[in-house]
CSV table of C-alpha atoms in Angstrom, one decimal:
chain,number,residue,atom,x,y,z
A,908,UNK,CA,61.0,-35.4,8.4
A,909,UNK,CA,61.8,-33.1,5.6
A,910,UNK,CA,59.7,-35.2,3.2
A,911,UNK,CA,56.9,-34.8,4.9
A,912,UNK,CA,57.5,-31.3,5.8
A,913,UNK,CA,58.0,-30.3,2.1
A,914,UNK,CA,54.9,-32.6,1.1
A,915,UNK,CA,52.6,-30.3,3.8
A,916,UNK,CA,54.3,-27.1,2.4
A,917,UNK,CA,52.8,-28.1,-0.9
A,918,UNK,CA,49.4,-29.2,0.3
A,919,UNK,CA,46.7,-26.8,-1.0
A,920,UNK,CA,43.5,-26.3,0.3
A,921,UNK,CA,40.2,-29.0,-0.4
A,922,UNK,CA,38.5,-27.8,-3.3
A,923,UNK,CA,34.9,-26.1,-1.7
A,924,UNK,CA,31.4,-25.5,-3.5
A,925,UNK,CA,31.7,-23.1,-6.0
A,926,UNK,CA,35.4,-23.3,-7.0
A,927,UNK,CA,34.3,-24.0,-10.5
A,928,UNK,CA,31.2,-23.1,-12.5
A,929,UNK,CA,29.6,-24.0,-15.5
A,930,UNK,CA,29.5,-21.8,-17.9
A,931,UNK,CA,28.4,-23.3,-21.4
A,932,UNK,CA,26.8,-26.4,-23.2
A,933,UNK,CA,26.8,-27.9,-26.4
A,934,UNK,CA,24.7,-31.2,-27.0
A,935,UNK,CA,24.3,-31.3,-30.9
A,936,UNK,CA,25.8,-29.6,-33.8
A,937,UNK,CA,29.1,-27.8,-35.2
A,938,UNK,CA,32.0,-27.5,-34.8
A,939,UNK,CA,32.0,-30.3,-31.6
A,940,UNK,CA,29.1,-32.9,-31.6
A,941,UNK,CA,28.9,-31.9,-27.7
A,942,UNK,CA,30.8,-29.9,-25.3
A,943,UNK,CA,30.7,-28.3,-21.8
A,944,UNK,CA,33.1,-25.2,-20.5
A,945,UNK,CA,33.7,-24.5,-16.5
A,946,UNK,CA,35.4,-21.4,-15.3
A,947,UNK,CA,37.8,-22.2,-12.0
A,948,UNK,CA,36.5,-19.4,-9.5
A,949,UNK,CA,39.9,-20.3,-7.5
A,950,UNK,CA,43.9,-21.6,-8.7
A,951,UNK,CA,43.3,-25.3,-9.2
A,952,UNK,CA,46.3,-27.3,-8.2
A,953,UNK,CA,47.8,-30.7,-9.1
A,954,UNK,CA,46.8,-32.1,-5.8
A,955,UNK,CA,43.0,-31.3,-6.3
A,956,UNK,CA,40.8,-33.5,-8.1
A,957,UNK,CA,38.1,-32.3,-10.7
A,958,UNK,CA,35.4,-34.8,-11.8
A,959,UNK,CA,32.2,-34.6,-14.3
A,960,UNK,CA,29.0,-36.7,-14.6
A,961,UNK,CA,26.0,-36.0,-16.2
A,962,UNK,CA,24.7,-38.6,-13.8
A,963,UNK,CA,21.1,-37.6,-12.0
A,964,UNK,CA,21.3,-36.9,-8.0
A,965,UNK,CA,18.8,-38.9,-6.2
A,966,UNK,CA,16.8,-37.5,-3.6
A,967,UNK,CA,18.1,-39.5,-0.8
A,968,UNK,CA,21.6,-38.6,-2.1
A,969,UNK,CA,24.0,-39.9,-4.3
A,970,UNK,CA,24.3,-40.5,-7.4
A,971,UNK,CA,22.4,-42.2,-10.0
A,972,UNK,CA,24.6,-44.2,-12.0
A,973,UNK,CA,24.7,-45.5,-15.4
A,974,UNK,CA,25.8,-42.6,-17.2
A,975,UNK,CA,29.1,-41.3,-18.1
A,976,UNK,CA,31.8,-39.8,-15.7
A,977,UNK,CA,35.2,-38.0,-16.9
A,978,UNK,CA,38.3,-36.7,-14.7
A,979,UNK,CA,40.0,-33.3,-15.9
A,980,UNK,CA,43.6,-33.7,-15.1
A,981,UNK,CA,44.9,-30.5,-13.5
A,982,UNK,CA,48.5,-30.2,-14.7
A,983,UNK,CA,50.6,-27.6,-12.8
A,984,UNK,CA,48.5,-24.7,-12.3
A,985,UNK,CA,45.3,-23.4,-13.4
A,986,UNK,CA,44.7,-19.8,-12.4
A,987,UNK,CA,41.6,-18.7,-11.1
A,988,UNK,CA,39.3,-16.9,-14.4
A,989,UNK,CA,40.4,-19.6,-16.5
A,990,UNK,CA,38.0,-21.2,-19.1
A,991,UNK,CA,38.2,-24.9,-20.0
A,992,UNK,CA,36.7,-26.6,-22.7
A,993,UNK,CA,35.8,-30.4,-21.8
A,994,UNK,CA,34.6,-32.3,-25.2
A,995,UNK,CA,31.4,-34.7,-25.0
A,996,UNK,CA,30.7,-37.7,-26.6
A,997,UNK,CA,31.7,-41.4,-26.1
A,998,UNK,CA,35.5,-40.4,-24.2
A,999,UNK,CA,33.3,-38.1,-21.7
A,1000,UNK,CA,30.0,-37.4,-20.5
A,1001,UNK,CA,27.3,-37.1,-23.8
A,1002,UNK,CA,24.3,-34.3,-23.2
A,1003,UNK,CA,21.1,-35.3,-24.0
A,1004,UNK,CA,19.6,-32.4,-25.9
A,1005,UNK,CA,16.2,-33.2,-24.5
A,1006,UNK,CA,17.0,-32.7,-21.1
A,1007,UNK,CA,19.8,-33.3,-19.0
A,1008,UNK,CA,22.3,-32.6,-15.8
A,1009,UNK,CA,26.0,-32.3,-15.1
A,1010,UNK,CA,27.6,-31.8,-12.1
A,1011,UNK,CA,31.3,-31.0,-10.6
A,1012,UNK,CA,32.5,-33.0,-7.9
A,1013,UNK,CA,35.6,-33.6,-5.9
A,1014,UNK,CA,36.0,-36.8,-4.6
A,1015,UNK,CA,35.3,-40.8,-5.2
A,1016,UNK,CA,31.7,-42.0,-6.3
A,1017,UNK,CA,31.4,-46.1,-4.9
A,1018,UNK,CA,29.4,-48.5,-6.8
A,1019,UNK,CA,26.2,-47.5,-5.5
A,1020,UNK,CA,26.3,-43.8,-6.5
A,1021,UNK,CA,27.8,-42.4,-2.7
A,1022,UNK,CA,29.7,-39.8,-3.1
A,1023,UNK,CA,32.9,-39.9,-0.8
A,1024,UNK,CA,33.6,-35.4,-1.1
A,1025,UNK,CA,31.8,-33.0,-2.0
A,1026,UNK,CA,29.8,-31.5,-4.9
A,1027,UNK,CA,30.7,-28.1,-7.0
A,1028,UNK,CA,28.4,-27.3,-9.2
A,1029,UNK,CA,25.5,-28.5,-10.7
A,1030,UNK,CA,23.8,-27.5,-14.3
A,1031,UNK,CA,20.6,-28.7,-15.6
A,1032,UNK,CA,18.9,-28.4,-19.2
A,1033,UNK,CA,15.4,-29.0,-20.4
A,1034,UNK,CA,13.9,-27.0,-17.6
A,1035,UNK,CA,13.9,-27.1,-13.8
A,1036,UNK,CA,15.2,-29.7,-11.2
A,1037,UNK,CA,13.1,-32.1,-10.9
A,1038,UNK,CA,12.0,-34.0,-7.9
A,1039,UNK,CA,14.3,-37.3,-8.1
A,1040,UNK,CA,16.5,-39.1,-10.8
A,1041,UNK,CA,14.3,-41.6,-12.4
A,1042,UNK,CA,15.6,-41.9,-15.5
A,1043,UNK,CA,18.9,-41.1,-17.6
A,1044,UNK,CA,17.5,-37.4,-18.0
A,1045,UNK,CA,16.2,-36.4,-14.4
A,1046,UNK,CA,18.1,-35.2,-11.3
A,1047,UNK,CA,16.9,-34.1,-8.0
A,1048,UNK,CA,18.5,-30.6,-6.8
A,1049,UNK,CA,21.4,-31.7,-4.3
A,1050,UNK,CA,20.5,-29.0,-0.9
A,1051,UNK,CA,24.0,-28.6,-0.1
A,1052,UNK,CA,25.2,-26.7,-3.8
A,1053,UNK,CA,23.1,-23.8,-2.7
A,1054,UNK,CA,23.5,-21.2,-5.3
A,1055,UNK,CA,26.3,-23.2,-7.0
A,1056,UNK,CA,24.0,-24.7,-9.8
A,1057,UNK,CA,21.3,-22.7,-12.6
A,1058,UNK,CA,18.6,-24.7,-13.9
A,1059,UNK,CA,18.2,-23.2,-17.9
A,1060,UNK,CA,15.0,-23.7,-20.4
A,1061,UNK,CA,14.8,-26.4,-23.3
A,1062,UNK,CA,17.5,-25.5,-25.9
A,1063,UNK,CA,20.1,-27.7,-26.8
A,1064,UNK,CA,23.1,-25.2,-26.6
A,1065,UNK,CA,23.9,-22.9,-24.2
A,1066,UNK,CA,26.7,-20.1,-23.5
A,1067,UNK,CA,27.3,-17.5,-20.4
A,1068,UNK,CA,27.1,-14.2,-21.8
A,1069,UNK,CA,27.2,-11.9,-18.2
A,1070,UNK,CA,30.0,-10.1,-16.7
A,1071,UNK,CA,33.0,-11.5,-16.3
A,1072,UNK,CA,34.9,-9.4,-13.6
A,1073,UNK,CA,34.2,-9.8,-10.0
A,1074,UNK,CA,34.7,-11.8,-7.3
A,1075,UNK,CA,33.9,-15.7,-6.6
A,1076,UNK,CA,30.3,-14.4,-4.9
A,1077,UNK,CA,29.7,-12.1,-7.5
A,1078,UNK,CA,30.6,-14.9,-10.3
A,1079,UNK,CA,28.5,-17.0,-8.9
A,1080,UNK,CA,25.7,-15.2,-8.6
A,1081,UNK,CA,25.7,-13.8,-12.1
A,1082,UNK,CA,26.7,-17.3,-13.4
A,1083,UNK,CA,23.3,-18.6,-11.3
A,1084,UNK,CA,21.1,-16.1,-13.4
A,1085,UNK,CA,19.5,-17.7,-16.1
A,1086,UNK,CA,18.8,-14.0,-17.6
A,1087,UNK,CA,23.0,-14.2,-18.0
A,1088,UNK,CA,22.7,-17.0,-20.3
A,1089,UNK,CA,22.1,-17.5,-24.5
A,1090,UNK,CA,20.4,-20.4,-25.9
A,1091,UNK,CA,20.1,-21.7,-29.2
A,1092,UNK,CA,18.4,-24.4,-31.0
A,1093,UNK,CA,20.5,-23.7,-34.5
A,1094,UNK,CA,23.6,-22.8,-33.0
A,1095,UNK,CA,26.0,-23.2,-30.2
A,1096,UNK,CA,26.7,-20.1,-28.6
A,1097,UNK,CA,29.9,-19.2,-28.2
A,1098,UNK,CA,31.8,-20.0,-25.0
A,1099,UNK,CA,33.2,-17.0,-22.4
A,1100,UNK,CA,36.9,-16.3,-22.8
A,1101,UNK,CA,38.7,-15.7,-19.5
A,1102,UNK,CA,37.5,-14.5,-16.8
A,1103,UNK,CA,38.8,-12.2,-13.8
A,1104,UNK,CA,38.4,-13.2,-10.3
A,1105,UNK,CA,38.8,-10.5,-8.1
A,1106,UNK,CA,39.8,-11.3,-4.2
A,1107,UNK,CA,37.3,-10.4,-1.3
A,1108,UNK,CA,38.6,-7.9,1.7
A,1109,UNK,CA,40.4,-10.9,4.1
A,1110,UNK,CA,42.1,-13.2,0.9
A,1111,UNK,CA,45.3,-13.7,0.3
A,1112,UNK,CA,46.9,-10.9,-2.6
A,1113,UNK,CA,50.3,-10.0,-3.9
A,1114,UNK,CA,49.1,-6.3,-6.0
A,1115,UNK,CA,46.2,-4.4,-5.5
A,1116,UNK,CA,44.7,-5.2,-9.1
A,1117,UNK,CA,43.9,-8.7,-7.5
A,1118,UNK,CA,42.0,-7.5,-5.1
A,1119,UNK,CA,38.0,-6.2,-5.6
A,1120,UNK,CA,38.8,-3.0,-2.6
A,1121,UNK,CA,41.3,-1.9,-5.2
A,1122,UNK,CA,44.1,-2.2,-2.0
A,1123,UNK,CA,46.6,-5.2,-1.4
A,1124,UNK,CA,47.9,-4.5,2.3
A,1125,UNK,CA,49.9,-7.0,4.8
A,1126,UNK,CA,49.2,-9.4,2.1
A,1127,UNK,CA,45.6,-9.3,2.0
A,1128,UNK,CA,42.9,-7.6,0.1
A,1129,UNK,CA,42.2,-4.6,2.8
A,1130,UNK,CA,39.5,-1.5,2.7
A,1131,UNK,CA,42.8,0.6,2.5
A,1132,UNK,CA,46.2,1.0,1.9
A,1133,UNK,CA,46.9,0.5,5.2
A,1134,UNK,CA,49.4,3.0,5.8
A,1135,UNK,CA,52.0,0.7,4.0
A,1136,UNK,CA,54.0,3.2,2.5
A,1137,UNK,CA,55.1,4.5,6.1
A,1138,UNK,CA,58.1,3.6,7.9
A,1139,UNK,CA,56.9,1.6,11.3
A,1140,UNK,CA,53.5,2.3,11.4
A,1141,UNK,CA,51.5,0.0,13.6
A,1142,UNK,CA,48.9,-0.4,11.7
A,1143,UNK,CA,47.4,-4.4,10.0
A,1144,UNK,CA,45.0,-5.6,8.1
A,1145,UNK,CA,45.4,-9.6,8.1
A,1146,UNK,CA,44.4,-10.8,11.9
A,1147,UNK,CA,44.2,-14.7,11.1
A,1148,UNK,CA,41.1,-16.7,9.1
A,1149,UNK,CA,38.1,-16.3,10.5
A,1150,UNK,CA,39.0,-12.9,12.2
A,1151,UNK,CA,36.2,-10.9,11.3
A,1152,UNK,CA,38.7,-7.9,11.4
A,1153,UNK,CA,40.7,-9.5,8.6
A,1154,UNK,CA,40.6,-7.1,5.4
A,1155,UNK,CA,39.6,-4.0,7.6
A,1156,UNK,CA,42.7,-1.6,8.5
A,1157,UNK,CA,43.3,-1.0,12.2
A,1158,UNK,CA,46.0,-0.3,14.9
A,1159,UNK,CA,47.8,-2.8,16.0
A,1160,UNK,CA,50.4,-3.1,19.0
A,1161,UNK,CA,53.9,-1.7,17.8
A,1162,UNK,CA,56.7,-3.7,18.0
């Protein structure tokens, strides 16, 4: 029907591991009592959903629950680079200065701490992961964030202070460094403003500024320009997802 052919037009990809990062926290002090940011490493639509908790992970998985848990409603569009502020305290999720976790999830978390989708990121303060949640400030490491989590040292505040521009690996990475970060135990440290997500070779672009190669060709971030400026060449540089030709210019089969 054309309902449901207009509903699947607007369907956007699941949110994955590392579509958003952390990338500051504030458990005491001035101006906010207590405060997180994320960055979105990719456009967040209206159909996603975006959930906090500074509830610990248990070891044999899921959630320890007790704590608080806070949904970010994603109104119409938020482009990839952007910074959000999410305030703490009795409406959210409240940092314990001492020590603490908060993690990024897509999904549905049942009664008994399951979690029904899939985890984003994970941040912990007060030092590293530890080997179980045991109590209100302890959280195992979940396996399956990979590098999509930093573990930082014992101060109360914390800010991302590293580069900004680069792709979603490259972000990650740098976010993941705890040399990238600034603590304070007087201060809260200043949140990043915006940051600039640049596409790998193979992802979708519309200009070549989007695109890390410098070159936006057939509609995909490409190693060239791809001989698009020439009337019927033959040549592509999208050959479907998963291809892994897609992002590298090459011949193709004229028309």
């Amino acid at each position: 029907s054309l309902s449901l052919l207009a509903s699947t037009a607007l369907a956007h990809a699941p949110l994955e591991t590392g579509d958003v990062a952390f990338v500051g926290v504030w458990t005491d002090g001035t101006p906010l009592p207590s405060a997180f940011a994320f960055v979105a490493l990719r456009d967040l639509h209206t159909d996603h959903t975006l959930d906090f908790t500074d509830d610990g992970w248990r070891a044999a998985s899921g959630f320890r629950s007790g704590e608080g848990r806070v949904n970010y409603p994603i109104v119409g569009t938020v482009v990839a680079g952007t910074v959000v502020t999410m305030p703490g305290g009795a409406a959210s999720i409240d940092v314990d200065p001492l020590g603490d976790q908060i993690f990024a999830y897509a999904g549905s978390v049942a009664p008994d701490g399951s979690l029904t989708g899939i985890l984003l990121y994970g941040l912990a303060i007060g030092g590293p992961w530890q080997a179980d949640a045991t109590s209100t400030r302890t959280s195992a490491r979940p396996p399956t964030l990979g590098g999509a989590q930093i573990a930082l040292g014992t101060f109360p505040n914390y800010a991302y202070v590293g580069p900004r521009t680069g792709t979603r690996l490259e972000l990650l990475t740098w976010i993941g460094d705890p040399g990238n970060w600034v603590g304070s135990n007087t201060s809260q440290p200043v949140f990043p403003a915006a940051f600039t997500v640049r596409r790998a070779p193979g992802e979708p672009c519309f200009d070549d500024v989007d695109c890390a190669v410098g070159f936006c060709a057939e509609g995909v971030c490409c190693d060239s320009t791809c001989h698009r400026g020439e009337i019927g060449h033959c040549f592509g540089c999208n050959f479907g997802p998963g291809d892994p030709r897609t992002g590298i210019c090459q011949a193709g089969v004229c028309a």
